[in-house]
Amino acid sequence: MEQLLEILEEINPDVDYATEKNLIDGKVLDSFSIVNLIMEISDTFDIEISPKWMKNENFNSVEAMWKMIQTIQEEE
């Protein structure tokens, strides 16, 4: 999960990712940040984030992203 936090902090270092639970719904991350985030996660964790995973609930918090990453890795 540390790698995920590093990615997020590079994208927007002003956010407290440990407590923020509405990164998408609260518009903390903009569309450009989300695109960068998806590309970085895909590269770092060597996974493909297909459209079925591109839901707000999977990107609203670090915990949700981490769970999504682990699930995708298990399926691949």
N, CA, C and O atoms as a printed pandas DataFrame, in Angstrom:
     atom_number atom_name residue_name chain_id  residue_number  x_coord  y_coord  z_coord
0              1         N          MET        A               1    0.820   -1.191    0.000
1              2        CA          MET        A               1    0.000    0.000    0.000
2              3         C          MET        A               1    0.870    1.263    0.000
3              4         O          MET        A               1    0.419    2.336   -0.400
4              5         N          GLU        A               2    2.086    1.125    0.441
5              6        CA          GLU        A               2    2.986    2.275    0.481
6              7         C          GLU        A               2    3.242    2.844   -0.915
7              8         O          GLU        A               2    3.318    4.059   -1.096
8              9         N          GLN        A               3    3.374    1.939   -1.910
9             10        CA          GLN        A               3    3.576    2.410   -3.285
10            11         C          GLN        A               3    2.370    3.212   -3.766
11            12         O          GLN        A               3    2.528    4.213   -4.465
12            13         N          LEU        A               4    1.179    2.781   -3.398
13            14        CA          LEU        A               4   -0.041    3.496   -3.772
14            15         C          LEU        A               4   -0.054    4.888   -3.147
15            16         O          LEU        A               4   -0.390    5.867   -3.813
16            17         N          LEU        A               5    0.305    4.974   -1.887
17            18        CA          LEU        A               5    0.361    6.279   -1.223
18            19         C          LEU        A               5    1.386    7.198   -1.877
19            20         O          LEU        A               5    1.155    8.401   -1.999
20            21         N          GLU        A               6    2.509    6.638   -2.296
21            22        CA          GLU        A               6    3.524    7.434   -2.984
22            23         C          GLU        A               6    2.985    7.990   -4.300
23            24         O          GLU        A               6    3.229    9.149   -4.636
24            25         N          ILE        A               7    2.256    7.162   -5.037
25            26        CA          ILE        A               7    1.652    7.609   -6.298
26            27         C          ILE        A               7    0.690    8.759   -6.033
27            28         O          ILE        A               7    0.738    9.790   -6.704
28            29         N          LEU        A               8   -0.176    8.573   -5.054
29            30        CA          LEU        A               8   -1.168    9.601   -4.734
30            31         C          LEU        A               8   -0.517   10.902   -4.287
31            32         O          LEU        A               8   -0.954   11.985   -4.675
32            33         N          GLU        A               9    0.525   10.796   -3.476
33            34        CA          GLU        A               9    1.203   11.998   -2.987
34            35         C          GLU        A               9    1.925   12.736   -4.102
35            36         O          GLU        A               9    2.065   13.958   -4.045
36            37         N          GLU        A              10    2.385   12.013   -5.115
37            38        CA          GLU        A              10    2.996   12.669   -6.275
38            39         C          GLU        A              10    1.947   13.430   -7.075
39            40         O          GLU        A              10    2.219   14.510   -7.600
40            41         N          ILE        A              11    0.761   12.871   -7.164
41            42        CA          ILE        A              11   -0.317   13.501   -7.921
42            43         C          ILE        A              11   -0.847   14.738   -7.200
43            44         O          ILE        A              11   -1.044   15.787   -7.814
44            45         N          ASN        A              12   -1.077   14.610   -5.893
45            46        CA          ASN        A              12   -1.575   15.744   -5.113
46            47         C          ASN        A              12   -1.085   15.613   -3.673
47            48         O          ASN        A              12   -1.712   14.928   -2.865
48            49         N          PRO        A              13    0.025   16.261   -3.349
49            50        CA          PRO        A              13    0.619   16.115   -2.017
50            51         C          PRO        A              13   -0.145   16.831   -0.901
51            52         O          PRO        A              13    0.178   16.646    0.272
52            53         N          ASP        A              14   -1.140   17.635   -1.237
53            54        CA          ASP        A              14   -1.864   18.419   -0.231
54            55         C          ASP        A              14   -3.037   17.680    0.396
55            56         O          ASP        A              14   -3.737   18.247    1.235
56            57         N          VAL        A              15   -3.268   16.443    0.014
57            58        CA          VAL        A              15   -4.413   15.677    0.505
58            59         C          VAL        A              15   -3.966   14.716    1.600
59            60         O          VAL        A              15   -2.903   14.103    1.505
60            61         N          ASP        A              16   -4.788   14.589    2.641
61            62        CA          ASP        A              16   -4.530   13.606    3.702
62            63         C          ASP        A              16   -5.214   12.302    3.299
63            64         O          ASP        A              16   -6.378   12.071    3.628
64            65         N          TYR        A              17   -4.487   11.467    2.592
65            66        CA          TYR        A              17   -5.059   10.240    2.045
66            67         C          TYR        A              17   -5.436    9.235    3.125
67            68         O          TYR        A              17   -6.250    8.346    2.878
68            69         N          ALA        A              18   -4.866    9.356    4.306
69            70        CA          ALA        A              18   -5.174    8.428    5.395
70            71         C          ALA        A              18   -6.605    8.629    5.899
71            72         O          ALA        A              18   -7.233    7.682    6.372
72            73         N          THR        A              19   -7.114    9.841    5.803
73            74        CA          THR        A              19   -8.450   10.113    6.338
74            75         C          THR        A              19   -9.500   10.433    5.274
75            76         O          THR        A              19  -10.696   10.318    5.539
76            77         N          GLU        A              20   -9.079   10.826    4.098
77            78        CA          GLU        A              20  -10.025   11.235    3.053
78            79         C          GLU        A              20  -10.739   10.019    2.467
79            80         O          GLU        A              20  -10.095    9.069    2.022
80            81         N          LYS        A              21  -12.070   10.054    2.468
81            82        CA          LYS        A              21  -12.875    8.934    1.979
82            83         C          LYS        A              21  -13.739    9.316    0.777
83            84         O          LYS        A              21  -14.541    8.508    0.308
84            85         N          ASN        A              22  -13.580   10.536    0.278
85            86        CA          ASN        A              22  -14.378   11.001   -0.858
86            87         C          ASN        A              22  -13.497   11.666   -1.902
87            88         O          ASN        A              22  -13.758   12.794   -2.320
88            89         N          LEU        A              23  -12.458   10.966   -2.319
89            90        CA          LEU        A              23  -11.518   11.537   -3.283
90            91         C          LEU        A              23  -12.188   11.882   -4.606
91            92         O          LEU        A              23  -11.853   12.890   -5.227
92            93         N          ILE        A              24  -13.122   11.058   -5.035
93            94        CA          ILE        A              24  -13.819   11.291   -6.299
94            95         C          ILE        A              24  -15.109   12.067   -6.044
95            96         O          ILE        A              24  -15.320   13.134   -6.621
96            97         N          ASP        A              25  -15.967   11.532   -5.182
97            98        CA          ASP        A              25  -17.259   12.173   -4.920
98            99         C          ASP        A              25  -17.094   13.589   -4.366
99           100         O          ASP        A              25  -17.917   14.464   -4.635
100          101         N          GLY        A              26  -16.036   13.808   -3.597
101          102        CA          GLY        A              26  -15.779   15.128   -3.035
102          103         C          GLY        A              26  -14.966   16.023   -3.951
103          104         O          GLY        A              26  -14.600   17.137   -3.577
104          105         N          LYS        A              27  -14.684   15.535   -5.153
105          106        CA          LYS        A              27  -13.923   16.277   -6.172
106          107         C          LYS        A              27  -12.543   16.726   -5.673
107          108         O          LYS        A              27  -12.040   17.786   -6.046
108          109         N          VAL        A              28  -11.954   15.890   -4.826
109          110        CA          VAL        A              28  -10.592   16.140   -4.351
110          111         C          VAL        A              28   -9.622   15.902   -5.503
111          112         O          VAL        A              28   -8.657   16.648   -5.670
112          113         N          LEU        A              29   -9.878   14.863   -6.296
113          114        CA          LEU        A              29   -9.076   14.564   -7.484
114          115         C          LEU        A              29   -9.867   14.969   -8.722
115          116         O          LEU        A              29  -11.040   14.621   -8.859
116          117         N          ASP        A              30   -9.225   15.701   -9.614
117          118        CA          ASP        A              30   -9.894   16.083  -10.860
118          119         C          ASP        A              30   -9.682   15.009  -11.918
119          120         O          ASP        A              30   -8.965   14.035  -11.685
120          121         N          SER        A              31  -10.303   15.185  -13.077
121          122        CA          SER        A              31  -10.249   14.152  -14.112
122          123         C          SER        A              31   -8.827   13.896  -14.600
123          124         O          SER        A              31   -8.473   12.753  -14.889
124          125         N          PHE        A              32   -8.013   14.935  -14.694
125          126        CA          PHE        A              32   -6.625   14.767  -15.109
126          127         C          PHE        A              32   -5.865   13.929  -14.085
127          128         O          PHE        A              32   -5.085   13.052  -14.455
128          129         N          SER        A              33   -6.088   14.192  -12.811
129          130        CA          SER        A              33   -5.439   13.423  -11.740
130          131         C          SER        A              33   -5.862   11.963  -11.771
131          132         O          SER        A              33   -5.052   11.068  -11.530
132          133         N          ILE        A              34   -7.125   11.730  -12.067
133          134        CA          ILE        A              34   -7.642   10.366  -12.103
134          135         C          ILE        A              34   -7.010    9.573  -13.250
135          136         O          ILE        A              34   -6.636    8.412  -13.081
136          137         N          VAL        A              35   -6.897   10.210  -14.407
137          138        CA          VAL        A              35   -6.252    9.550  -15.548
138          139         C          VAL        A              35   -4.808    9.197  -15.200
139          140         O          VAL        A              35   -4.358    8.080  -15.459
140          141         N          ASN        A              36   -4.082   10.150  -14.612
141          142        CA          ASN        A              36   -2.699    9.888  -14.196
142          143         C          ASN        A              36   -2.636    8.774  -13.159
143          144         O          ASN        A              36   -1.763    7.909  -13.215
144          145         N          LEU        A              37   -3.562    8.804  -12.220
145          146        CA          LEU        A              37   -3.607    7.791  -11.171
146          147         C          LEU        A              37   -3.796    6.398  -11.764
147          148         O          LEU        A              37   -3.094    5.461  -11.385
148          149         N          ILE        A              38   -4.730    6.259  -12.683
149          150        CA          ILE        A              38   -4.992    4.959  -13.302
150          151         C          ILE        A              38   -3.757    4.466  -14.056
151          152         O          ILE        A              38   -3.399    3.292  -13.964
152          153         N          MET        A              39   -3.114    5.355  -14.794
153          154        CA          MET        A              39   -1.908    4.956  -15.537
154          155         C          MET        A              39   -0.792    4.541  -14.582
155          156         O          MET        A              39   -0.127    3.532  -14.814
156          157         N          GLU        A              40   -0.582    5.300  -13.520
157          158        CA          GLU        A              40    0.482    4.985  -12.560
158          159         C          GLU        A              40    0.207    3.675  -11.825
159          160         O          GLU        A              40    1.116    2.867  -11.631
160          161         N          ILE        A              41   -1.035    3.464  -11.419
161          162        CA          ILE        A              41   -1.384    2.209  -10.740
162          163         C          ILE        A              41   -1.150    1.028  -11.685
163          164         O          ILE        A              41   -0.579    0.011  -11.291
164          165         N          SER        A              42   -1.597    1.174  -12.930
165          166        CA          SER        A              42   -1.423    0.099  -13.912
166          167         C          SER        A              42    0.046   -0.236  -14.111
167          168         O          SER        A              42    0.417   -1.409  -14.135
168          169         N          ASP        A              43    0.879    0.779  -14.254
169          170        CA          ASP        A              43    2.310    0.564  -14.462
170          171         C          ASP        A              43    2.996   -0.006  -13.219
171          172         O          ASP        A              43    3.760   -0.967  -13.308
172          173         N          THR        A              44    2.718    0.587  -12.077
173          174        CA          THR        A              44    3.396    0.191  -10.841
174          175         C          THR        A              44    3.050   -1.228  -10.421
175          176         O          THR        A              44    3.924   -1.989  -10.006
176          177         N          PHE        A              45    1.779   -1.582  -10.529
177          178        CA          PHE        A              45    1.330   -2.886  -10.046
178          179         C          PHE        A              45    1.166   -3.907  -11.172
179          180         O          PHE        A              45    0.735   -5.036  -10.939
180          181         N          ASP        A              46    1.515   -3.496  -12.399
181          182        CA          ASP        A              46    1.459   -4.371  -13.572
182          183         C          ASP        A              46    0.085   -5.030  -13.710
183          184         O          ASP        A              46   -0.035   -6.249  -13.835
184          185         N          ILE        A              47   -0.942   -4.183  -13.681
185          186        CA          ILE        A              47   -2.315   -4.658  -13.836
186          187         C          ILE        A              47   -3.008   -3.827  -14.906
187          188         O          ILE        A              47   -2.552   -2.744  -15.274
188          189         N          GLU        A              48   -4.128   -4.367  -15.397
189          190        CA          GLU        A              48   -4.963   -3.618  -16.331
190          191         C          GLU        A              48   -6.258   -3.263  -15.616
191          192         O          GLU        A              48   -6.993   -4.141  -15.164
192          193         N          ILE        A              49   -6.523   -1.983  -15.521
193          194        CA          ILE        A              49   -7.761   -1.533  -14.893
194          195         C          ILE        A              49   -8.786   -1.358  -16.014
195          196         O          ILE        A              49   -8.820   -0.334  -16.696
196          197         N          SER        A              50   -9.605   -2.371  -16.181
197          198        CA          SER        A              50  -10.606   -2.349  -17.253
198          199         C          SER        A              50  -11.766   -1.423  -16.857
199          200         O          SER        A              50  -11.893   -1.035  -15.696
200          201         N          PRO        A              51  -12.601   -1.080  -17.832
201          202        CA          PRO        A              51  -13.724   -0.181  -17.542
202          203         C          PRO        A              51  -14.631   -0.657  -16.408
203          204         O          PRO        A              51  -15.236    0.168  -15.722
204          205         N          LYS        A              52  -14.736   -1.951  -16.200
205          206        CA          LYS        A              52  -15.621   -2.440  -15.124
206          207         C          LYS        A              52  -15.152   -1.979  -13.739
207          208         O          LYS        A              52  -15.949   -1.936  -12.802
208          209         N          TRP        A              53  -13.881   -1.639  -13.605
209          210        CA          TRP        A              53  -13.337   -1.186  -12.324
210          211         C          TRP        A              53  -13.406    0.335  -12.157
211          212         O          TRP        A              53  -13.176    0.848  -11.061
212          213         N          MET        A              54  -13.714    1.044  -13.215
213          214        CA          MET        A              54  -13.693    2.508  -13.177
214          215         C          MET        A              54  -15.007    3.058  -12.636
215          216         O          MET        A              54  -15.827    3.630  -13.353
216          217         N          LYS        A              55  -15.157    2.856  -11.346
217          218        CA          LYS        A              55  -16.327    3.341  -10.615
218          219         C          LYS        A              55  -15.826    4.229   -9.483
219          220         O          LYS        A              55  -14.759    3.983   -8.920
220          221         N          ASN        A              56  -16.587    5.248   -9.156
221          222        CA          ASN        A              56  -16.194    6.159   -8.076
222          223         C          ASN        A              56  -15.842    5.412   -6.800
223          224         O          ASN        A              56  -14.863    5.744   -6.130
224          225         N          GLU        A              57  -16.631    4.412   -6.465
225          226        CA          GLU        A              57  -16.427    3.684   -5.212
226          227         C          GLU        A              57  -15.054    3.010   -5.140
227          228         O          GLU        A              57  -14.550    2.770   -4.042
228          229         N          ASN        A              58  -14.442    2.701   -6.281
229          230        CA          ASN        A              58  -13.127    2.061   -6.284
230          231         C          ASN        A              58  -11.986    3.064   -6.145
231          232         O          ASN        A              58  -10.836    2.670   -5.952
232          233         N          PHE        A              59  -12.294    4.353   -6.242
233          234        CA          PHE        A              59  -11.250    5.371   -6.188
234          235         C          PHE        A              59  -11.504    6.444   -5.127
235          236         O          PHE        A              59  -10.773    7.433   -5.068
236          237         N          ASN        A              60  -12.513    6.268   -4.301
237          238        CA          ASN        A              60  -12.853    7.276   -3.295
238          239         C          ASN        A              60  -11.898    7.304   -2.110
239          240         O          ASN        A              60  -11.802    8.317   -1.417
240          241         N          SER        A              61  -11.192    6.204   -1.870
241          242        CA          SER        A              61  -10.264    6.156   -0.736
242          243         C          SER        A              61   -9.082    5.251   -1.063
243          244         O          SER        A              61   -9.133    4.444   -1.990
244          245         N          VAL        A              62   -8.034    5.404   -0.289
245          246        CA          VAL        A              62   -6.857    4.554   -0.460
246          247         C          VAL        A              62   -7.234    3.094   -0.228
247          248         O          VAL        A              62   -6.785    2.207   -0.955
248          249         N          GLU        A              63   -8.052    2.852    0.779
249          250        CA          GLU        A              63   -8.460    1.481    1.091
250          251         C          GLU        A              63   -9.209    0.850   -0.074
251          252         O          GLU        A              63   -8.973   -0.310   -0.410
252          253         N          ALA        A              64  -10.111    1.609   -0.692
253          254        CA          ALA        A              64  -10.880    1.086   -1.820
254          255         C          ALA        A              64   -9.968    0.788   -3.009
255          256         O          ALA        A              64  -10.125   -0.231   -3.681
256          257         N          MET        A              65   -9.015    1.686   -3.261
257          258        CA          MET        A              65   -8.071    1.460   -4.363
258          259         C          MET        A              65   -7.227    0.235   -4.103
259          260         O          MET        A              65   -6.999   -0.569   -5.006
260          261         N          TRP        A              66   -6.760    0.085   -2.874
261          262        CA          TRP        A              66   -5.908   -1.046   -2.528
262          263         C          TRP        A              66   -6.668   -2.363   -2.691
263          264         O          TRP        A              66   -6.127   -3.345   -3.199
264          265         N          LYS        A              67   -7.937   -2.369   -2.250
265          266        CA          LYS        A              67   -8.766   -3.564   -2.390
266          267         C          LYS        A              67   -8.961   -3.895   -3.870
267          268         O          LYS        A              67   -8.892   -5.061   -4.260
268          269         N          MET        A              68   -9.202   -2.875   -4.689
269          270        CA          MET        A              68   -9.366   -3.084   -6.123
270          271         C          MET        A              68   -8.089   -3.664   -6.732
271          272         O          MET        A              68   -8.152   -4.616   -7.510
272          273         N          ILE        A              69   -6.948   -3.102   -6.387
273          274        CA          ILE        A              69   -5.662   -3.581   -6.908
274          275         C          ILE        A              69   -5.459   -5.048   -6.556
275          276         O          ILE        A              69   -5.091   -5.854   -7.412
276          277         N          GLN        A              70   -5.699   -5.390   -5.298
277          278        CA          GLN        A              70   -5.519   -6.777   -4.866
278          279         C          GLN        A              70   -6.468   -7.723   -5.594
279          280         O          GLN        A              70   -6.073   -8.824   -5.979
280          281         N          THR        A              71   -7.703   -7.306   -5.782
281          282        CA          THR        A              71   -8.682   -8.139   -6.478
282          283         C          THR        A              71   -8.278   -8.355   -7.926
283          284         O          THR        A              71   -8.358   -9.475   -8.432
284          285         N          ILE        A              72   -7.845   -7.293   -8.598
285          286        CA          ILE        A              72   -7.412   -7.412   -9.999
286          287         C          ILE        A              72   -6.209   -8.350  -10.085
287          288         O          ILE        A              72   -6.146   -9.190  -10.983
288          289         N          GLN        A              73   -5.254   -8.217   -9.164
289          290        CA          GLN        A              73   -4.070   -9.077   -9.182
290          291         C          GLN        A              73   -4.453  -10.544   -8.994
291          292         O          GLN        A              73   -3.860  -11.425   -9.615
292          293         N          GLU        A              74   -5.434  -10.806   -8.148
293          294        CA          GLU        A              74   -5.872  -12.181   -7.919
294          295         C          GLU        A              74   -6.551  -12.757   -9.161
295          296         O          GLU        A              74   -6.433  -13.948   -9.450
296          297         N          GLU        A              75   -7.259  -11.899   -9.889
297          298        CA          GLU        A              75   -7.986  -12.366  -11.075
298          299         C          GLU        A              75   -7.068  -12.589  -12.280
299          300         O          GLU        A              75   -7.381  -13.397  -13.155
300          301         N          GLU        A              76   -5.949  -11.885  -12.329
301          302        CA          GLU        A              76   -5.058  -11.999  -13.497
302          303         C          GLU        A              76   -4.159  -13.200  -13.411
303          304         O          GLU        A              76   -3.354  -13.434  -14.313
